[in-house]
Structure formats: C-alpha cells, structure tokens
Amino acid sequence: MLAGLSAGLTAGVVTGASGEAAAAVPGRQVILVGANPGVSLFDGDRLTAFASVWDVRWSTRGSGRAIVLWHADRVRVLATETALGEWLSQYFTRNFPEVAGVPWPEPAIERADVTARLDLATGLHARARDVSVRLDGVLHRRTFSTDEFELAGVPHSLSLVLAPAREARITVRGRALPGTVVLGGTPERPSSSAFLTEAEVWSA
C-alpha cells in the first residue's frame, strides 16, 4: 500500500496514527479486507518507481490480486479482474502519500494472472506478466490503525499489521528499475520505503 505511509505509520504522520486499535466510527462499513505491500524506490529525494501489490480477500468490488506500478510518469495496472484493478488503482493507490505530487495519468489496465507469496517472516515475491516485485529482510512487525486516512479528501478507517523490509527490487522484462529503498526510524521501531502489510481492513 503505501512508502511515505510506512514512515507515516512509524512516526504518526498520518492523523490519528497512535499504533493502537482505534474505536470504530459509527456508520462506517468494511469495504476491503486483504493485504497491500508497497515499494518506493528513490534516487536521492526523487521517487523513481513505486509498486503497490494487492491481495484482496474480500471487498465491495470482489476479490483478486493486482500490481499497480508507477514508473517514468506512467501507471500500469496488472490485475486478475480489470474492474477491481481500476478501483484499487484509482480509489486507493493514486491517493497514497507515496505518489503525492507525481504525475498520475490514466492507467493502462491489463488482465493478468497475479501471484503473490507473502510471508511476514521472510518477505514477498509478487509477479504478473513481465513485472516482478520482491521484498526481503523483514525488520519488524507491529500493528497500526487510524480513523483518519484520507482518500481524495474523505476520511477512512484503516487497520493492519505492518512489516518494514530492508531490501526491495522491482523488475520489468527482467531489468531492475532504478532506485533504492530508504530506511529510517530506530532499531526498536524501524521504518522503510518497502513494507509488507497483512490483516488489512479498510472501512468507509
């Protein structure tokens, strides 16, 4: 889901980021349950590539998997269901803090088989057609929740298990995209621009 958010989850940048379970907001309903690891690669302060991997176990738009890839000012979505992939890209991912301020053109959406092997002990390997996303070296595991995660100006509730990773790699057609992972935080509470999530629940 989220590199700027990984730091935000750690530092409390996201409004209401207490790290503790938040009380349910009356009237909000669960809209998605699953996992959404994310990778942001940087050259200095410049974002060079971003990948959002979705494993949706249930949502109001169905279930399935997708990889949303931003690189070179283009957006590519590979999804098991194209309608689900468009929703994940345009409702969620384009509103994540990792891609705030970068060009987000109309995505190229492709129907594809998407595999995602996620392990909170070791990392992630996701693949769809010629795109591969790999995270290795899990640094920490902790819970997070907030009732003030904004998507297009609308607050949503979000809870998850977060696991920042030491290393990540995005490849397209066998070639690694440029950039490196940014690490931060403290030894007791590390953060990374590459992270796993699990038990992720969105409500609106």
PDB file of N, CA, C and O in Angstrom, residues 123-151:
ATOM      1  N   GLY A 123       9.384 -12.218   3.664  1.00  0.00           N
ATOM      2  CA  GLY A 123       9.196 -11.162   2.684  1.00  0.00           C
ATOM      3  C   GLY A 123       8.097 -11.458   1.693  1.00  0.00           C
ATOM      4  O   GLY A 123       7.120 -12.142   2.001  1.00  0.00           O
ATOM      5  N   LEU A 124       8.273 -10.969   0.474  1.00  0.00           N
ATOM      6  CA  LEU A 124       7.233 -11.059  -0.567  1.00  0.00           C
ATOM      7  C   LEU A 124       7.870 -11.289  -1.919  1.00  0.00           C
ATOM      8  O   LEU A 124       8.924 -10.730  -2.230  1.00  0.00           O
ATOM      9  N   HIS A 125       7.208 -12.115  -2.738  1.00  0.00           N
ATOM     10  CA  HIS A 125       7.521 -12.183  -4.159  1.00  0.00           C
ATOM     11  C   HIS A 125       6.204 -12.180  -4.917  1.00  0.00           C
ATOM     12  O   HIS A 125       5.391 -13.091  -4.757  1.00  0.00           O
ATOM     13  N   ALA A 126       5.972 -11.124  -5.686  1.00  0.00           N
ATOM     14  CA  ALA A 126       4.760 -10.989  -6.491  1.00  0.00           C
ATOM     15  C   ALA A 126       5.159 -10.876  -7.958  1.00  0.00           C
ATOM     16  O   ALA A 126       6.181 -10.259  -8.288  1.00  0.00           O
ATOM     17  N   ARG A 127       4.326 -11.458  -8.807  1.00  0.00           N
ATOM     18  CA  ARG A 127       4.641 -11.443 -10.240  1.00  0.00           C
ATOM     19  C   ARG A 127       3.357 -11.384 -11.053  1.00  0.00           C
ATOM     20  O   ARG A 127       2.348 -12.008 -10.696  1.00  0.00           O
ATOM     21  N   ALA A 128       3.410 -10.631 -12.151  1.00  0.00           N
ATOM     22  CA  ALA A 128       2.325 -10.590 -13.134  1.00  0.00           C
ATOM     23  C   ALA A 128       2.941 -10.267 -14.490  1.00  0.00           C
ATOM     24  O   ALA A 128       3.592  -9.224 -14.652  1.00  0.00           O
ATOM     25  N   ARG A 129       2.772 -11.146 -15.443  1.00  0.00           N
ATOM     26  CA  ARG A 129       3.371 -10.996 -16.772  1.00  0.00           C
ATOM     27  C   ARG A 129       4.872 -10.698 -16.634  1.00  0.00           C
ATOM     28  O   ARG A 129       5.608 -11.493 -16.066  1.00  0.00           O
ATOM     29  N   ASP A 130       5.320  -9.525 -17.108  1.00  0.00           N
ATOM     30  CA  ASP A 130       6.751  -9.210 -17.108  1.00  0.00           C
ATOM     31  C   ASP A 130       7.177  -8.380 -15.912  1.00  0.00           C
ATOM     32  O   ASP A 130       8.306  -7.892 -15.859  1.00  0.00           O
ATOM     33  N   VAL A 131       6.287  -8.220 -14.920  1.00  0.00           N
ATOM     34  CA  VAL A 131       6.575  -7.398 -13.748  1.00  0.00           C
ATOM     35  C   VAL A 131       6.778  -8.289 -12.529  1.00  0.00           C
ATOM     36  O   VAL A 131       5.985  -9.201 -12.276  1.00  0.00           O
ATOM     37  N   SER A 132       7.839  -8.010 -11.779  1.00  0.00           N
ATOM     38  CA  SER A 132       8.119  -8.755 -10.557  1.00  0.00           C
ATOM     39  C   SER A 132       8.444  -7.776  -9.437  1.00  0.00           C
ATOM     40  O   SER A 132       9.143  -6.775  -9.655  1.00  0.00           O
ATOM     41  N   VAL A 133       7.914  -8.057  -8.244  1.00  0.00           N
ATOM     42  CA  VAL A 133       8.186  -7.231  -7.065  1.00  0.00           C
ATOM     43  C   VAL A 133       8.656  -8.164  -5.953  1.00  0.00           C
ATOM     44  O   VAL A 133       7.981  -9.132  -5.628  1.00  0.00           O
ATOM     45  N   ARG A 134       9.825  -7.841  -5.381  1.00  0.00           N
ATOM     46  CA  ARG A 134      10.381  -8.689  -4.329  1.00  0.00           C
ATOM     47  C   ARG A 134      10.816  -7.835  -3.140  1.00  0.00           C
ATOM     48  O   ARG A 134      11.470  -6.799  -3.326  1.00  0.00           O
ATOM     49  N   LEU A 135      10.434  -8.263  -1.930  1.00  0.00           N
ATOM     50  CA  LEU A 135      10.868  -7.650  -0.685  1.00  0.00           C
ATOM     51  C   LEU A 135      11.547  -8.710   0.160  1.00  0.00           C
ATOM     52  O   LEU A 135      11.023  -9.824   0.285  1.00  0.00           O
ATOM     53  N   ASP A 136      12.687  -8.352   0.755  1.00  0.00           N
ATOM     54  CA  ASP A 136      13.442  -9.288   1.576  1.00  0.00           C
ATOM     55  C   ASP A 136      13.925  -8.591   2.844  1.00  0.00           C
ATOM     56  O   ASP A 136      14.114  -7.373   2.886  1.00  0.00           O
ATOM     57  N   GLY A 137      14.174  -9.400   3.877  1.00  0.00           N
ATOM     58  CA  GLY A 137      14.749  -8.881   5.101  1.00  0.00           C
ATOM     59  C   GLY A 137      13.759  -8.131   5.966  1.00  0.00           C
ATOM     60  O   GLY A 137      13.906  -6.929   6.192  1.00  0.00           O
ATOM     61  N   VAL A 138      12.751  -8.836   6.480  1.00  0.00           N
ATOM     62  CA  VAL A 138      11.753  -8.196   7.338  1.00  0.00           C
ATOM     63  C   VAL A 138      12.436  -7.693   8.610  1.00  0.00           C
ATOM     64  O   VAL A 138      13.147  -8.438   9.290  1.00  0.00           O
ATOM     65  N   LEU A 139      12.202  -6.413   8.936  1.00  0.00           N
ATOM     66  CA  LEU A 139      12.877  -5.763  10.053  1.00  0.00           C
ATOM     67  C   LEU A 139      12.083  -5.763  11.347  1.00  0.00           C
ATOM     68  O   LEU A 139      12.658  -5.719  12.442  1.00  0.00           O
ATOM     69  N   HIS A 140      10.763  -5.795  11.242  1.00  0.00           N
ATOM     70  CA  HIS A 140       9.930  -5.592  12.430  1.00  0.00           C
ATOM     71  C   HIS A 140       8.501  -5.936  12.061  1.00  0.00           C
ATOM     72  O   HIS A 140       8.159  -5.988  10.873  1.00  0.00           O
ATOM     73  N   ARG A 141       7.668  -6.159  13.064  1.00  0.00           N
ATOM     74  CA  ARG A 141       6.237  -6.378  12.846  1.00  0.00           C
ATOM     75  C   ARG A 141       5.477  -5.645  13.934  1.00  0.00           C
ATOM     76  O   ARG A 141       5.817  -5.785  15.110  1.00  0.00           O
ATOM     77  N   ARG A 142       4.496  -4.855  13.539  1.00  0.00           N
ATOM     78  CA  ARG A 142       3.712  -4.109  14.521  1.00  0.00           C
ATOM     79  C   ARG A 142       2.332  -3.795  13.946  1.00  0.00           C
ATOM     80  O   ARG A 142       2.124  -3.849  12.734  1.00  0.00           O
ATOM     81  N   THR A 143       1.411  -3.483  14.837  1.00  0.00           N
ATOM     82  CA  THR A 143       0.059  -3.139  14.407  1.00  0.00           C
ATOM     83  C   THR A 143      -0.069  -1.635  14.229  1.00  0.00           C
ATOM     84  O   THR A 143       0.702  -0.847  14.772  1.00  0.00           O
ATOM     85  N   PHE A 144      -1.059  -1.256  13.452  1.00  0.00           N
ATOM     86  CA  PHE A 144      -1.350   0.154  13.199  1.00  0.00           C
ATOM     87  C   PHE A 144      -2.840   0.296  12.913  1.00  0.00           C
ATOM     88  O   PHE A 144      -3.450  -0.568  12.285  1.00  0.00           O
ATOM     89  N   SER A 145      -3.412   1.403  13.365  1.00  0.00           N
ATOM     90  CA  SER A 145      -4.785   1.717  12.981  1.00  0.00           C
ATOM     91  C   SER A 145      -5.006   3.209  13.067  1.00  0.00           C
ATOM     92  O   SER A 145      -4.356   3.921  13.840  1.00  0.00           O
ATOM     93  N   THR A 146      -5.901   3.704  12.226  1.00  0.00           N
ATOM     94  CA  THR A 146      -6.297   5.101  12.233  1.00  0.00           C
ATOM     95  C   THR A 146      -7.713   5.205  11.693  1.00  0.00           C
ATOM     96  O   THR A 146      -8.136   4.376  10.876  1.00  0.00           O
ATOM     97  N   ASP A 147      -8.432   6.210  12.113  1.00  0.00           N
ATOM     98  CA  ASP A 147      -9.750   6.510  11.545  1.00  0.00           C
ATOM     99  C   ASP A 147      -9.698   7.745  10.665  1.00  0.00           C
ATOM    100  O   ASP A 147     -10.742   8.282  10.287  1.00  0.00           O
ATOM    101  N   GLU A 148      -8.494   8.217  10.330  1.00  0.00           N
ATOM    102  CA  GLU A 148      -8.346   9.467   9.594  1.00  0.00           C
ATOM    103  C   GLU A 148      -7.425   9.328   8.392  1.00  0.00           C
ATOM    104  O   GLU A 148      -6.640  10.224   8.093  1.00  0.00           O
ATOM    105  N   PHE A 149      -7.499   8.207   7.696  1.00  0.00           N
ATOM    106  CA  PHE A 149      -6.722   8.053   6.467  1.00  0.00           C
ATOM    107  C   PHE A 149      -7.560   8.607   5.314  1.00  0.00           C
ATOM    108  O   PHE A 149      -8.603   8.061   4.977  1.00  0.00           O
ATOM    109  N   GLU A 150      -7.081   9.687   4.702  1.00  0.00           N
ATOM    110  CA  GLU A 150      -7.874  10.353   3.671  1.00  0.00           C
ATOM    111  C   GLU A 150      -7.593   9.781   2.286  1.00  0.00           C
ATOM    112  O   GLU A 150      -6.442   9.629   1.876  1.00  0.00           O
ATOM    113  N   LEU A 151      -8.660   9.466   1.594  1.00  0.00           N
ATOM    114  CA  LEU A 151      -8.614   9.113   0.181  1.00  0.00           C
ATOM    115  C   LEU A 151      -9.449  10.143  -0.557  1.00  0.00           C
ATOM    116  O   LEU A 151     -10.663  10.221  -0.354  1.00  0.00           O
TER     117      LEU A 151
END
